[in-house]
XYZ file of C-alpha atoms in Angstrom:
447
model
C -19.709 -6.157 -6.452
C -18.223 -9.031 -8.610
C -19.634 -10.377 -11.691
C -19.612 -14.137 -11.816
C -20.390 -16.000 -14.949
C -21.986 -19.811 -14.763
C -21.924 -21.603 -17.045
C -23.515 -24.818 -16.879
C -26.069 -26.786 -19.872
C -28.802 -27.448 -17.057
C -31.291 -24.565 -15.725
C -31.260 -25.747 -12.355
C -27.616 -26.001 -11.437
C -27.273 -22.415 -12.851
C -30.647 -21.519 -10.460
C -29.280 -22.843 -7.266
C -25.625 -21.501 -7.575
C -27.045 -18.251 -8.623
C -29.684 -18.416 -5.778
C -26.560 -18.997 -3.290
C -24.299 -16.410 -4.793
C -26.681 -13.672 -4.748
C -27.425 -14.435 -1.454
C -23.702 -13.494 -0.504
C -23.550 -10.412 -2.563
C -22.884 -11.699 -6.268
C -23.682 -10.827 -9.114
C -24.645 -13.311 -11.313
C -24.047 -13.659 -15.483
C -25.307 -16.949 -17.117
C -24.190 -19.269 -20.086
C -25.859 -22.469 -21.301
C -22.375 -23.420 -23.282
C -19.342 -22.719 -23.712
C -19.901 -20.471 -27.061
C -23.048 -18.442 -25.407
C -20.124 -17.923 -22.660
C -17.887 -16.394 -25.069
C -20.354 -13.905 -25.873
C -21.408 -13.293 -22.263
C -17.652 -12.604 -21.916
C -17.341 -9.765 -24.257
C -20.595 -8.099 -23.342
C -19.742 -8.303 -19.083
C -17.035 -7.649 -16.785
C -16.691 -11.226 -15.457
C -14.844 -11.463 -12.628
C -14.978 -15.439 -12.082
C -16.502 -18.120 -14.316
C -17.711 -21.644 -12.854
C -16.792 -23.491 -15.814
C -19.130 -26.758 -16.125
C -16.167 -29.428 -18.099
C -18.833 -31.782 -19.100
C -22.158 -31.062 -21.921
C -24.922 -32.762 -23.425
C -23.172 -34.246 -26.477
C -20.447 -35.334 -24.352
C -21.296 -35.961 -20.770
C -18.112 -37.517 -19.826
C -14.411 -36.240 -21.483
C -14.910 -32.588 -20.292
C -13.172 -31.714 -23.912
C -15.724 -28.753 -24.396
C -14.865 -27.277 -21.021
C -11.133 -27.865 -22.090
C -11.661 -26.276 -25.481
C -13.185 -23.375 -23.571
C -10.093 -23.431 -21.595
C -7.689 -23.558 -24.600
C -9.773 -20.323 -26.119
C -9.405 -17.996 -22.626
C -5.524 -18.421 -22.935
C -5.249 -18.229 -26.804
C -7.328 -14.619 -25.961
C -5.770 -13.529 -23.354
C -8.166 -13.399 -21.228
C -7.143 -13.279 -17.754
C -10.609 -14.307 -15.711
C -9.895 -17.112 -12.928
C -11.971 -20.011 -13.922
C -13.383 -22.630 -11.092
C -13.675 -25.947 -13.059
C -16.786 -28.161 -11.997
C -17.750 -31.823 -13.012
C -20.268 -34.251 -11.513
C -17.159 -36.825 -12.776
C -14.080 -37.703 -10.014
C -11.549 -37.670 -12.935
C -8.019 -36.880 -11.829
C -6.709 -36.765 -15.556
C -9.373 -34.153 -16.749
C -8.237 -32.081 -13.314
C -4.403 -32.123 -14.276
C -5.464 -31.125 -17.555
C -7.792 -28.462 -16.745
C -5.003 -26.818 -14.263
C -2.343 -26.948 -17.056
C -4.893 -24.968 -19.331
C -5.390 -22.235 -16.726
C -7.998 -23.757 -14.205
C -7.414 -21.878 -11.012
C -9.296 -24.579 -8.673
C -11.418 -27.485 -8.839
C -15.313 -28.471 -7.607
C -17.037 -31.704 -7.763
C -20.449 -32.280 -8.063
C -22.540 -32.006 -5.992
C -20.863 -29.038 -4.185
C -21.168 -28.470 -0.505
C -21.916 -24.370 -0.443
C -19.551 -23.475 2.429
C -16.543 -25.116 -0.006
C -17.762 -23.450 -3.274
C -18.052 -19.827 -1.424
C -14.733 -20.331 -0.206
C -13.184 -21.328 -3.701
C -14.685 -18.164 -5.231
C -13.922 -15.658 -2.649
C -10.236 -17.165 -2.120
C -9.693 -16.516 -6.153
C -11.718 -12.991 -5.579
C -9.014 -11.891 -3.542
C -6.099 -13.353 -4.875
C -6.924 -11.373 -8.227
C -7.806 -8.350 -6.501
C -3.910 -8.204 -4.426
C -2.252 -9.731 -7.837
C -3.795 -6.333 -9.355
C -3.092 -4.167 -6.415
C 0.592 -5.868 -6.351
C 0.901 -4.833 -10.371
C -0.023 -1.053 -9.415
C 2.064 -0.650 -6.716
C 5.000 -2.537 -9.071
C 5.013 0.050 -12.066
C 4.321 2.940 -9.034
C 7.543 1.231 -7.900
C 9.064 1.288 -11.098
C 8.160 5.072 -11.788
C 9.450 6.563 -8.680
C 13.149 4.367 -9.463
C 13.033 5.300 -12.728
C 12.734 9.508 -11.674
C 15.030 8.748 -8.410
C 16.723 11.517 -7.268
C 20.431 11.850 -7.164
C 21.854 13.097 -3.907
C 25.016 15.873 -4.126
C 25.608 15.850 -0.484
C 28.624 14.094 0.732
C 26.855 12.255 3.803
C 23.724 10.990 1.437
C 26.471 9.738 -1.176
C 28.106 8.103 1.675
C 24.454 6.994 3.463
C 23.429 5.101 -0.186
C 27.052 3.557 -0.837
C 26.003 2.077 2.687
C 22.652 1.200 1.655
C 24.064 -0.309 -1.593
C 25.701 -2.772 -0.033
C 23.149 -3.866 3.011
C 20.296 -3.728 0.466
C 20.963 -7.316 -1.015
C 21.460 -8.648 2.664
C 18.374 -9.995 4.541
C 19.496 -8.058 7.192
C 16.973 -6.094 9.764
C 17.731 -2.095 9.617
C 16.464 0.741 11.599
C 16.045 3.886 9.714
C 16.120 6.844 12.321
C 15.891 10.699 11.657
C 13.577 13.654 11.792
C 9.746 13.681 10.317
C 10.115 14.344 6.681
C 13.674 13.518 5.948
C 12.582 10.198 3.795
C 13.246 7.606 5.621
C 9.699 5.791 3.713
C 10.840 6.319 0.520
C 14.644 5.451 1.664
C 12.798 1.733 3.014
C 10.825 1.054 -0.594
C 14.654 2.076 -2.415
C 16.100 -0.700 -0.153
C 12.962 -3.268 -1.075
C 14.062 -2.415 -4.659
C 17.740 -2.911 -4.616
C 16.769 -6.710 -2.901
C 16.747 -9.942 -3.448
C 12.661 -9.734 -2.491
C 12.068 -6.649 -5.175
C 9.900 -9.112 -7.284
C 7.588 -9.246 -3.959
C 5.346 -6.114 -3.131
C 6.667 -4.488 0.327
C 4.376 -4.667 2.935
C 4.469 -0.739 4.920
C 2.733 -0.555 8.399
C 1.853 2.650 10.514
C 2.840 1.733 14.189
C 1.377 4.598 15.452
C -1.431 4.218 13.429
C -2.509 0.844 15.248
C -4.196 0.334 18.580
C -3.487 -1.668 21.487
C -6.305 -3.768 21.162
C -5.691 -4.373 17.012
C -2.027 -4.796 17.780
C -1.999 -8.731 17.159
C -4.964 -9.056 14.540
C -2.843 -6.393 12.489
C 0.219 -7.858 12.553
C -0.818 -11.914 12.889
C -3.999 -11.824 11.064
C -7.008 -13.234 12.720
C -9.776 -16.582 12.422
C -13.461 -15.984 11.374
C -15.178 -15.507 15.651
C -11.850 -14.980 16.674
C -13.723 -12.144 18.494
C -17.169 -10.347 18.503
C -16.127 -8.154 15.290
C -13.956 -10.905 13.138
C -16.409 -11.523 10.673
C -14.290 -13.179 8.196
C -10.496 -14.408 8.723
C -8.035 -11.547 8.306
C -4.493 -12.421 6.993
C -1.450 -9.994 9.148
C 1.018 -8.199 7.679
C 3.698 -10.903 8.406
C 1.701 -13.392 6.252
C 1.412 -10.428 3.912
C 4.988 -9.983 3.755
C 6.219 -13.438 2.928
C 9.662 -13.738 1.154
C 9.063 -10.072 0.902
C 10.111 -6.745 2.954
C 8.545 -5.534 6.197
C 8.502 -1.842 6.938
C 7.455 -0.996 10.313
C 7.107 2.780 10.559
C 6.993 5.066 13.530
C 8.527 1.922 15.780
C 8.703 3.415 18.702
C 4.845 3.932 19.032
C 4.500 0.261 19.683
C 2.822 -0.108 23.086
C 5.476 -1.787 25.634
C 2.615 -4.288 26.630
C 2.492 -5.007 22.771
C 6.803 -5.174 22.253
C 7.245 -8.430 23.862
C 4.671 -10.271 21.084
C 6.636 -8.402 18.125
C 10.159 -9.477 20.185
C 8.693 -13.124 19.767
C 8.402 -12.964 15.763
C 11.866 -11.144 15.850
C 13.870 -13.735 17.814
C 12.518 -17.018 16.422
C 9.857 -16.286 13.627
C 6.916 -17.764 15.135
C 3.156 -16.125 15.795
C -0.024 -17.514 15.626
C -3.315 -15.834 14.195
C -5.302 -14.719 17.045
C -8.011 -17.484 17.460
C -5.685 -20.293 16.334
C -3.665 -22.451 17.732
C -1.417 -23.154 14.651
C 1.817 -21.977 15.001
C 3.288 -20.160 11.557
C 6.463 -19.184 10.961
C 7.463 -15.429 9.399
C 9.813 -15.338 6.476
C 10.291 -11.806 5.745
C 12.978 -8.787 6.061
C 12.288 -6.011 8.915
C 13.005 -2.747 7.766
C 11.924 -0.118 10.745
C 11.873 3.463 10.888
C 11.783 6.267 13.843
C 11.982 9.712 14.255
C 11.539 9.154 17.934
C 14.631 8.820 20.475
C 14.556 5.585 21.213
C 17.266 5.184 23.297
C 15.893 8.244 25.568
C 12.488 5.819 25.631
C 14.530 2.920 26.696
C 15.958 5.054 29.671
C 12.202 5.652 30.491
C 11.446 2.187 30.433
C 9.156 2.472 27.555
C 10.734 0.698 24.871
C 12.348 -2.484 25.331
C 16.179 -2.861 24.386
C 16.247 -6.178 23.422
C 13.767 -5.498 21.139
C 15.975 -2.650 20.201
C 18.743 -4.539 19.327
C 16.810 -6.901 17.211
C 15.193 -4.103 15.032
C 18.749 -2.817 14.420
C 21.178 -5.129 13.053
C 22.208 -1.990 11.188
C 20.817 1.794 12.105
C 20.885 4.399 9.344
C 20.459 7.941 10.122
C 19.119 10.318 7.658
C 20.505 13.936 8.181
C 17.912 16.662 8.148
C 17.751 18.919 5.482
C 19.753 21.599 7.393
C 22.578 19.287 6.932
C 22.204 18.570 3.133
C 23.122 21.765 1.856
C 24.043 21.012 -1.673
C 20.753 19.291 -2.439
C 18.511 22.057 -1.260
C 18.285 23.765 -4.990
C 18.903 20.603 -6.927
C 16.417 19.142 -4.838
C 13.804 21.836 -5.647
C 14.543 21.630 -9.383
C 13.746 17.951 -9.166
C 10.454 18.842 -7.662
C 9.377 21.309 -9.290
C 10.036 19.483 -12.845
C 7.785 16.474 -11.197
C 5.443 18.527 -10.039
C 5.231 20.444 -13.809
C 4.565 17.338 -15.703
C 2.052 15.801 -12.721
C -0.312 19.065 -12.927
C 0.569 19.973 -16.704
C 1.937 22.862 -15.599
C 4.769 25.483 -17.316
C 8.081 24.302 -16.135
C 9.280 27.703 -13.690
C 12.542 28.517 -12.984
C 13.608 29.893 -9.501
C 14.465 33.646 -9.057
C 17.606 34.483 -7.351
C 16.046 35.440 -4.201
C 13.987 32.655 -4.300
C 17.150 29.992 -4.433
C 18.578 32.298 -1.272
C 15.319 31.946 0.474
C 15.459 28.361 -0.039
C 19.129 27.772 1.187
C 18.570 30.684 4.380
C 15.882 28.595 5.437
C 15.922 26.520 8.463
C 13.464 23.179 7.410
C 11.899 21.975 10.169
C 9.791 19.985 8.270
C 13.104 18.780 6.172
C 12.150 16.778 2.679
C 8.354 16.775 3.101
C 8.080 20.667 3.977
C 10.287 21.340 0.724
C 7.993 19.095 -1.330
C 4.512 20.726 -0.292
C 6.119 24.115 -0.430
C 7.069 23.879 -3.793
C 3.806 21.722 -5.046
C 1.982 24.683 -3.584
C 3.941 27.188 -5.836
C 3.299 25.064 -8.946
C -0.132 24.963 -8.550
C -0.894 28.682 -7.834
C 1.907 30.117 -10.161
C 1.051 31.563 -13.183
C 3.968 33.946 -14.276
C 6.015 31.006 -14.979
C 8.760 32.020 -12.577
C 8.929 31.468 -8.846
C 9.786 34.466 -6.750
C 10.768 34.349 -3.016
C 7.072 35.850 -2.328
C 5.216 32.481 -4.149
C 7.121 30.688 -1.089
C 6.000 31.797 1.756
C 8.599 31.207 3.950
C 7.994 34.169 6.408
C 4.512 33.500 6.879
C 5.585 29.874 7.774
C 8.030 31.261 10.343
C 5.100 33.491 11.960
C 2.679 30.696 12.008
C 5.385 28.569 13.711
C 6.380 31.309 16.562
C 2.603 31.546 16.946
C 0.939 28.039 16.997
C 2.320 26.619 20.545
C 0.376 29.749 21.948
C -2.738 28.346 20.382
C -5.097 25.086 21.033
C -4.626 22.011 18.387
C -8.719 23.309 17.170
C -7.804 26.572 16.914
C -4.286 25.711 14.843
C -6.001 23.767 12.309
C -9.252 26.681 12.097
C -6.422 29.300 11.100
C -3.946 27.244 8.376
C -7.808 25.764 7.232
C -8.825 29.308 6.616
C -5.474 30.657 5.124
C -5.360 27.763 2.727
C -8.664 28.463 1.702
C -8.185 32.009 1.603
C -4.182 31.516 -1.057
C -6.394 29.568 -3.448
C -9.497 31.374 -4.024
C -11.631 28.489 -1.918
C -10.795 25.823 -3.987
C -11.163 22.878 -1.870
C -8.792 19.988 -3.829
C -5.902 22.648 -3.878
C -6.243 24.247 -0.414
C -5.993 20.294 0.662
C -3.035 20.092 -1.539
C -1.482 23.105 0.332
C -2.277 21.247 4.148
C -1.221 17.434 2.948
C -4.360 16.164 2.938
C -7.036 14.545 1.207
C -9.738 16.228 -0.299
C -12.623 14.081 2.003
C -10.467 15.178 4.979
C -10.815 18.727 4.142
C -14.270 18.672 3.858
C -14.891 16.652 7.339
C -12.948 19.602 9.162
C -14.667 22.328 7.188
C -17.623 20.837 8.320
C -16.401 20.149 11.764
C -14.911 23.341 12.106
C -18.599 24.859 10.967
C -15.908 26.486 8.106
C -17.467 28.875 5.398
């Protein structure tokens, strides 16, 4: 819940916006002046201030509300401010904007325009945070990039080196786990559009009937559950990078709508009629055999041909050899320094059981295997027993003999049962969340 500060000289301006905001789930801070609002400041997380330009010693200039102003930027002090005057005064509004003003509100308001002013600057600040997070997360996993041995990933990221500053669309295609998600965000870095946050979206992860309000964004009634407008990931993704994963899940009743954005850039928000036009770079991703679905008539080729200007394939891990131990190093020194753990080194059967084995969950099995050894060794070296390799091999022979239920009761249970019942590590082991444990322990009836 947000914190808004008023601050206003007269009692019953600061009653009726406070009155309104609470109504719509605000809290509300208050400030007779522009020095009581300083203090207010330092003792409350403010959110947003409605900044009152004009006071009782001088009810026209607006120079106290423009002193107040002045201070927030000398402080750094980086709370959007929502300037309001009962005075139409275009020169005091230019001023007030150059000082930091994020918006302006004449007096009297109309409510419906004030609550839109504060929850438009709500949310900007909220993504302009989110977009700084996900820039230094960015920024962290460049700075500890990995650098391939194998001759056909050196050859795969001279490629990429040179598409990456193109606007170019490019299909990604290759088995689950070979990092073809991390291989789109180290293309959005190496671009033109790296300043921009990348916008990722699950395909398969979307249904049918969410298909256009997903990717096109939705109006407030656009249907019985749009309760507020919705912007899509296209808008989302202005002058930025698009990564569509798992493609080829896209319903063919859906493909035609996405073909549409792909051929000439235009969509419309379900429940308008204004048409807007996309501006962004298409990265896509599948491990699927798309050409196969095409065959089957489920996946359309023109749309096809439009997602892949260029196709990259990632070879599986089976075919990258030379990065299977240099690989593991470079996990297991991340993986040391995330969980404060003792750097271990690999024993010699370990690096044989490594290179002997067959990966069928490439990248992302090698990652989880060795996060799992880090967090349950304690002899600071890894042997080929920490792995578990064989007991990976047995459960694969022996799960497509068993029911989905029953699959996930027995690698629940054997998680549970390598780390002494400690829920947040045995989730660790499976690749999930520590919530989703829980709701299949409980599902599962679990103990």
């Amino acid at each position: 819940m947000s914190q808004i500060l008023v601050v206003d000289d007269r009692a019953d301006i600061r009653l009726s916006i406070a009155i309104l905001l609470e109504d719509n789930g605000h809290q509300i801070v208050e400030a007779d002046s522009p020095q009581v609002a300083q203090l207010q400041i330092k003792a409350h997380p403010v959110s947003l201030i409605l900044l009152d330009m004009n006071y009782a010693r001088d009810t026209t200039s607006g120079d106290e509300g423009l002193s107040f102003l002045s201070w927030l930027s000398s402080a750094n002090i980086d709370i959007p401010v929502i300037a309001m005057t009962a005075w139409s005064n275009i020169d005091l509004v230019i001023q007030a904007m150059k000082l930091g003003a994020k918006d302006f509100i004449e007096k009297p308001w109309r409510n419906k325009q004030l609550l839109h002013c504060i929850e438009q600057q709500l949310t900007l600040t909220r993504l302009n945070g989110e977009n700084l997070k996900l820039k230094q997360q960015l920024n962290l996993h460049n700075k500890h990039q990995y650098q391939w041995q194998s001759e056909c990933m050196q050859q795969l990221f001279a490629n990429i080196n040179t598409l990456a500053s193109t606007d170019v669309n490019i299909l990604l295609t290759g088995e689950n786990g070979t990092g073809k998600s991390d291989l789109a965000h180290y293309i959005h870095s190496q671009s033109g559009a790296k300043e921009h946050t990348m916008v990722a979206v699950n395909m398969g992860a979307i249904s049918e009937s969410l298909f256009e309000s997903e990717m096109f964004g939705h109006t407030k009634g656009a249907f019985t559950d749009a309760k507020s407008q919705r912007i899509g990931r296209f808008e989302l993704a202005e002058n930025s990078t698009l990564f569509l994963d798992e493609i080829a899940n896209i319903p063919l009743s859906q493909q035609a709508k996405l073909l549409r954005v792909l051929e000439n850039g235009h969509y419309e928000s379900v429940g308008s009629s204004q048409t807007k036009q996309a501006n962004c770079r298409i990265i896509s991703a599948t491990n699927g055999n798309i050409r196969q679905l095409i065959a089957d008539e489920k996946f359309r080729d023109d749309l096809y041909y439009r997602l892949n200007t260029i196709e990259c394939h990632l070879p599986s891990l089976r075919e990258r050899q030379l990065d299977i131990l240099p690989l593991s190093q470079f996990f297991i020194s991340k993986y040391a320094v995330k969980y404060q753990r003792e750097h271990c080194q690999l024993s010699k059967a370990a690096q044989q059981a490594l290179q002997g084995y067959h990966w069928p969950g490439n990248i992302r099995e090698l990652s989880h295997l060795l996060q799992r050894a880090i967090l349950l060794n304690t002899s600071g070296k890894i042997s080929a027993e920490h792995l578990h390799l064989s007991a990976t091999k047995v459960q694969q022979t022996n799960l497509p003999n068993m029911t989905l239920k029953a699959a996930e009761i027995v690698l629940i249970k054997q998680a549970l049962q390598q780390t002494n019942n400690h829920i947040p590590q045995a989730a660790v082991l499976l690749g999930l969340t520590k919530s989703s444990l829980y709701r299949r322990i409980e599902k599962y009836g679990i103990v």
